[in-house]
Coordinates of N, CA and C in Angstrom, one line a residue:
M1 N 176.2 106.1 145.9 CA 175.2 105.4 145.0 C 175.9 104.2 144.3
L2 N 177.2 104.2 144.2 CA 177.8 103.1 143.5 C 177.6 101.8 144.3
G3 N 177.5 101.9 145.6 CA 177.2 100.7 146.4 C 175.9 100.1 146.1
M4 N 174.8 100.9 145.9 CA 173.5 100.4 145.6 C 173.5 99.7 144.2
R5 N 174.2 100.3 143.3 CA 174.3 99.7 141.9 C 175.0 98.3 142.0
W6 N 176.0 98.2 142.9 CA 176.7 97.0 143.0 C 175.7 95.9 143.6
M7 N 174.9 96.4 144.6 CA 174.0 95.4 145.2 C 172.9 95.0 144.2
V8 N 172.5 95.9 143.4 CA 171.5 95.5 142.3 C 172.1 94.5 141.4
Y9 N 173.4 94.7 141.0 CA 174.1 93.8 140.2 C 174.2 92.4 140.8
L10 N 174.6 92.4 142.1 CA 174.7 91.1 142.8 C 173.4 90.4 142.8
V11 N 172.3 91.1 143.1 CA 171.0 90.5 143.2 C 170.6 89.9 141.9
L12 N 170.8 90.7 140.8 CA 170.4 90.2 139.5 C 171.3 89.1 139.0
V13 N 172.6 89.1 139.2 CA 173.4 88.0 138.8 C 173.1 86.8 139.6
A14 N 172.9 86.9 140.9 CA 172.6 85.7 141.6 C 171.3 85.1 141.2
A15 N 170.3 85.9 141.0 CA 169.0 85.4 140.5 C 169.1 84.7 139.1
A16 N 169.9 85.3 138.3 CA 170.0 84.8 136.9 C 170.8 83.5 136.9
C17 N 171.7 83.3 137.9 CA 172.5 82.1 137.9 C 171.8 81.0 138.6
G18 N 170.7 81.2 139.3 CA 170.0 80.2 140.0 C 170.8 79.7 141.2
G19 N 171.6 80.5 141.8 CA 172.4 80.1 143.0 C 171.5 79.9 144.2
T20 N 172.0 79.3 145.2 CA 171.2 79.0 146.4 C 171.3 80.1 147.4
S21 N 172.1 81.1 147.1 CA 172.2 82.2 148.0 C 172.2 83.5 147.2
V22 N 171.3 84.4 147.5 CA 171.3 85.7 146.8 C 172.4 86.5 147.1
I23 N 172.8 86.6 148.4 CA 174.0 87.3 148.8 C 175.0 86.4 149.3
E24 N 176.2 86.4 148.7 CA 177.2 85.5 149.1 C 178.1 86.3 150.0
G25 N 178.5 85.8 151.2 CA 179.3 86.5 152.1 C 180.8 86.6 151.6
G26 N 181.5 87.4 152.2 CA 182.9 87.5 151.9 C 183.5 88.9 152.2
G27 N 184.4 88.9 153.0 CA 185.4 90.0 153.3 C 184.9 91.4 153.2
G28 N 183.7 91.8 153.1 CA 183.3 93.2 153.0 C 183.6 93.9 154.3
G29 N 184.2 95.1 154.2 CA 184.4 96.0 155.4 C 185.3 95.4 156.4
G30 N 186.2 94.5 156.0 CA 187.1 93.9 157.0 C 186.4 92.9 157.9
Q31 N 185.3 92.4 157.6 CA 184.6 91.4 158.4 C 184.5 90.1 157.7
G32 N 184.8 89.1 158.4 CA 184.6 87.7 157.8 C 185.5 87.4 156.7
G33 N 185.5 86.2 156.3 CA 186.3 85.8 155.1 C 185.4 85.2 154.1
A34 N 186.0 84.5 153.2 CA 185.2 83.9 152.1 C 184.2 82.9 152.8
G35 N 183.0 82.9 152.3 CA 182.0 82.0 152.8 C 181.3 82.5 154.1
A36 N 181.6 83.7 154.6 CA 181.0 84.3 155.7 C 179.5 84.6 155.4
A37 N 178.6 84.4 156.3 CA 177.2 84.6 156.1 C 177.0 86.1 155.9
P38 N 176.1 86.5 155.1 CA 175.8 87.9 154.9 C 175.2 88.5 156.2
S39 N 175.5 89.8 156.4 CA 174.9 90.4 157.6 C 173.4 90.8 157.3
C40 N 172.7 91.1 158.4 CA 171.3 91.5 158.3 C 171.3 92.8 157.4
A41 N 172.2 93.7 157.6 CA 172.2 94.9 156.8 C 172.4 94.6 155.4
D42 N 173.3 93.7 155.0 CA 173.5 93.3 153.6 C 172.2 92.8 153.0
L43 N 171.5 91.9 153.8 CA 170.3 91.4 153.2 C 169.2 92.5 153.1
E44 N 169.2 93.4 154.0 CA 168.2 94.5 153.9 C 168.5 95.4 152.7
Q45 N 169.8 95.6 152.4 CA 170.2 96.4 151.2 C 169.9 95.7 149.9
A46 N 170.1 94.4 149.9 CA 169.8 93.6 148.7 C 168.3 93.6 148.5
H47 N 167.5 93.5 149.6 CA 166.1 93.5 149.5 C 165.6 94.8 148.9
A48 N 166.1 95.9 149.4 CA 165.8 97.3 148.8 C 166.0 97.3 147.3
A49 N 167.2 96.8 146.9 CA 167.5 96.8 145.5 C 166.6 95.9 144.7
A50 N 166.3 94.8 145.2 CA 165.4 93.8 144.5 C 164.0 94.4 144.5
L51 N 163.5 95.1 145.5 CA 162.2 95.7 145.5 C 162.1 96.8 144.5
L52 N 163.2 97.6 144.3 CA 163.2 98.6 143.3 C 163.0 98.0 141.9
E53 N 163.8 96.9 141.7 CA 163.7 96.2 140.4 C 162.3 95.6 140.2
A54 N 161.7 95.1 141.2 CA 160.3 94.5 141.1 C 159.3 95.6 140.8
R55 N 159.5 96.8 141.3 CA 158.6 97.9 141.0 C 158.7 98.5 139.6
R56 N 159.8 98.2 138.9 CA 159.9 98.7 137.5 C 158.8 98.2 136.6
C57 N 158.3 99.0 135.8 CA 157.2 98.6 134.9 C 157.2 99.5 133.7
D58 N 156.3 99.1 132.7 CA 156.2 99.8 131.4 C 154.9 100.5 131.4
P59 N 154.8 101.8 131.5 CA 153.5 102.5 131.6 C 152.7 102.5 130.3
S60 N 153.4 102.1 129.2 CA 152.7 102.0 127.9 C 151.9 100.7 127.7
V61 N 152.0 99.8 128.6 CA 151.3 98.5 128.6 C 149.8 98.8 129.0
D62 N 148.9 98.3 128.2 CA 147.5 98.6 128.4 C 146.9 97.9 129.6
E63 N 147.3 96.6 129.9 CA 146.7 95.9 131.0 C 147.5 96.2 132.3
P64 N 146.8 96.1 133.4 CA 147.5 96.4 134.7 C 148.6 95.4 135.0
T65 N 149.7 95.8 135.4 CA 150.8 94.9 135.7 C 151.3 95.0 137.2
C66 N 150.9 96.1 137.8 CA 151.3 96.3 139.2 C 150.2 95.7 140.1
T67 N 150.2 94.4 140.1 CA 149.1 93.7 140.8 C 149.6 92.8 141.9
E68 N 150.9 92.6 142.1 CA 151.5 91.7 143.1 C 151.8 92.5 144.4
L69 N 151.4 92.1 145.5 CA 151.7 92.7 146.8 C 152.9 92.0 147.4
V70 N 153.9 92.8 147.9 CA 155.0 92.2 148.6 C 155.3 93.2 149.8
F71 N 156.0 92.6 150.8 CA 156.4 93.5 151.9 C 157.5 94.5 151.5
Q72 N 157.3 95.7 152.0 CA 158.2 96.8 151.6 C 159.6 96.6 152.2
D73 N 159.7 96.1 153.5 CA 161.1 95.9 154.0 C 161.1 94.6 154.8
L74 N 162.3 94.2 155.2 CA 162.5 93.0 155.9 C 162.3 93.1 157.4
P75 N 162.8 94.1 158.1 CA 162.7 94.2 159.6 C 161.3 94.2 160.1
C76 N 160.4 94.9 159.4 CA 159.0 95.0 159.9 C 158.1 94.5 158.7
P77 N 157.7 93.2 158.7 CA 156.8 92.8 157.6 C 155.4 93.2 157.8
C78 N 155.2 94.5 157.6 CA 153.9 95.1 157.8 C 153.4 95.8 156.5
Q79 N 154.1 96.8 156.1 CA 153.7 97.6 155.0 C 154.0 96.9 153.7
E80 N 152.9 96.8 152.9 CA 153.0 96.1 151.6 C 153.0 97.2 150.5
V81 N 153.6 96.8 149.3 CA 153.5 97.7 148.2 C 153.3 96.8 146.9
F82 N 152.7 97.4 145.9 CA 152.5 96.7 144.7 C 153.7 96.7 143.8
V83 N 154.0 95.6 143.1 CA 155.1 95.5 142.2 C 154.5 94.8 140.9
D84 N 155.4 94.9 139.9 CA 155.0 94.3 138.6 C 155.0 92.8 138.6
V85 N 153.9 92.2 138.4 CA 153.7 90.8 138.4 C 154.6 90.0 137.4
F86 N 155.0 90.7 136.4 CA 155.9 90.1 135.4 C 157.4 90.1 135.7
R87 N 157.8 90.8 136.8 CA 159.2 90.8 137.3 C 159.5 89.6 138.1
T88 N 159.3 88.4 137.5 CA 159.4 87.1 138.2 C 160.8 86.9 138.9
D89 N 161.9 87.3 138.2 CA 163.2 87.2 138.8 C 163.3 88.0 140.1
A90 N 162.9 89.2 140.0 CA 162.9 90.1 141.2 C 162.0 89.6 142.3
L91 N 160.9 89.0 141.9 CA 160.0 88.5 142.9 C 160.6 87.3 143.6
S92 N 161.2 86.4 142.8 CA 161.9 85.3 143.4 C 163.0 85.7 144.3
T93 N 163.8 86.7 143.9 CA 164.9 87.2 144.7 C 164.3 87.8 146.1
L94 N 163.2 88.5 146.0 CA 162.6 89.0 147.2 C 162.3 87.9 148.2
A95 N 161.6 86.8 147.7 CA 161.2 85.7 148.5 C 162.5 85.0 149.1
E96 N 163.5 84.8 148.3 CA 164.7 84.2 148.8 C 165.4 85.0 149.9
L97 N 165.5 86.3 149.7 CA 166.1 87.2 150.6 C 165.3 87.2 152.0
R98 N 164.0 87.1 151.9 CA 163.2 87.0 153.1 C 163.5 85.7 153.9
Q99 N 163.7 84.6 153.2 CA 164.0 83.3 153.8 C 165.4 83.4 154.4
Q100 N 166.4 84.0 153.7 CA 167.7 84.1 154.2 C 167.7 85.0 155.5
Y101 N 167.0 86.1 155.4 CA 166.9 87.0 156.6 C 166.4 86.3 157.8
Q102 N 165.3 85.5 157.6 CA 164.8 84.8 158.8 C 165.7 83.7 159.2
A103 N 166.3 83.0 158.3 CA 167.2 81.9 158.7 C 168.5 82.4 159.4
A104 N 168.9 83.7 159.1 CA 170.0 84.3 159.8 C 169.6 84.8 161.2
G105 N 168.4 84.7 161.5 CA 167.9 85.2 162.8 C 167.8 86.7 162.9
C106 N 167.7 87.4 161.7 CA 167.6 88.8 161.7 C 166.3 89.4 162.0
G107 N 165.2 88.7 161.9 CA 163.9 89.3 162.2 C 162.8 88.3 162.0
P108 N 161.7 88.7 162.0 CA 161.3 90.1 162.0 C 161.4 90.8 163.3
E109 N 161.4 92.1 163.3 CA 161.5 92.9 164.5 C 160.1 93.3 164.8
A110 N 159.9 93.9 166.0 CA 158.6 94.4 166.4 C 158.3 95.7 165.5
C111 N 157.1 95.7 165.0 CA 156.7 96.8 164.1 C 156.1 97.9 165.0
P112 N 156.0 99.1 164.5 CA 155.3 100.2 165.2 C 153.9 99.8 165.5
T113 N 153.4 100.4 166.6 CA 152.0 100.0 167.0 C 150.9 100.5 166.1
I114 N 151.3 101.3 165.1 CA 150.3 101.8 164.2 C 149.8 100.6 163.3
A115 N 148.6 100.7 162.9 CA 148.0 99.6 162.1 C 148.7 99.5 160.7
C116 N 148.8 98.3 160.3 CA 149.4 98.1 158.9 C 148.2 98.1 157.9
I117 N 148.3 99.1 157.1 CA 147.2 99.2 156.1 C 147.7 98.8 154.7
A118 N 147.1 97.8 154.1 CA 147.5 97.4 152.8 C 147.0 98.3 151.8
P119 N 147.8 98.6 150.7 CA 147.2 99.4 149.6 C 146.1 98.7 148.9
I120 N 145.3 99.4 148.3 CA 144.1 98.8 147.6 C 144.5 98.5 146.1
T121 N 145.2 99.4 145.5 CA 145.5 99.2 144.1 C 146.9 99.7 143.8
G122 N 147.4 99.2 142.7 CA 148.7 99.7 142.2 C 148.6 100.1 140.7
S123 N 149.5 101.1 140.4 CA 149.4 101.5 139.0 C 150.9 101.8 138.6
C124 N 151.1 101.7 137.3 CA 152.4 102.0 136.7 C 152.5 103.4 136.3
E125 N 153.3 104.2 136.9 CA 153.4 105.6 136.6 C 154.8 105.9 136.0
P126 N 154.8 106.8 135.0 CA 156.1 107.1 134.3 C 157.1 107.6 135.3
S127 N 158.4 107.3 135.1 CA 159.4 107.7 136.0 C 160.5 108.4 135.2
G128 N 160.7 109.6 135.3 CA 161.8 110.3 134.5 C 161.3 110.7 133.1
T129 N 162.3 110.9 132.2 CA 162.0 111.3 130.9 C 161.7 110.2 129.9
D130 N 162.1 109.0 130.2 CA 161.9 107.8 129.4 C 160.5 107.3 129.6
I131 N 159.6 107.5 128.6 CA 158.2 107.1 128.8 C 158.0 105.6 128.8
S132 N 159.0 104.8 128.5 CA 158.8 103.4 128.6 C 159.3 102.8 129.9
M133 N 159.7 103.7 130.8 CA 160.2 103.3 132.1 C 159.2 103.9 133.2
G134 N 158.8 103.1 134.1 CA 157.9 103.5 135.1 C 158.2 102.8 136.4
L135 N 157.5 103.2 137.4 CA 157.5 102.5 138.7 C 156.1 102.2 139.2
C136 N 155.9 101.1 139.8 CA 154.6 100.8 140.4 C 154.4 101.7 141.6
Q137 N 153.3 102.3 141.6 CA 152.9 103.2 142.8 C 151.7 102.5 143.4
S138 N 151.7 102.5 144.7 CA 150.6 101.9 145.5 C 149.7 103.0 146.1
Q139 N 148.4 102.7 146.0 CA 147.4 103.6 146.6 C 146.5 102.9 147.5

């Protein structure tokens, strides 16, 4: 789990710094050196972390906030989920990661032959014991 926390940190720091690359390459796992392009797997992990951040919401807010649709994963741009429209940094990070993924020649891959059904609505549901923390759920 420490690896995922690190990826979330990298995504948030890069987004906050306004860098041109959300994931900077470099020496992970004995591959590549400084400046090496991120792998497709690195971009997919960063996307998953940014998606979780974009789904965070406050269930005590009266107006609907889970109103923005984004793709759930990078390899198969089919399934969409609702995220909090006010998580602009995370939304920007998701868009940038998608661009990097495509520029790296990682995808998209062929999706399953089942129909892609977009959710109709999203709602902010409490998550855990902290009533001010929730996650957007898609229906």
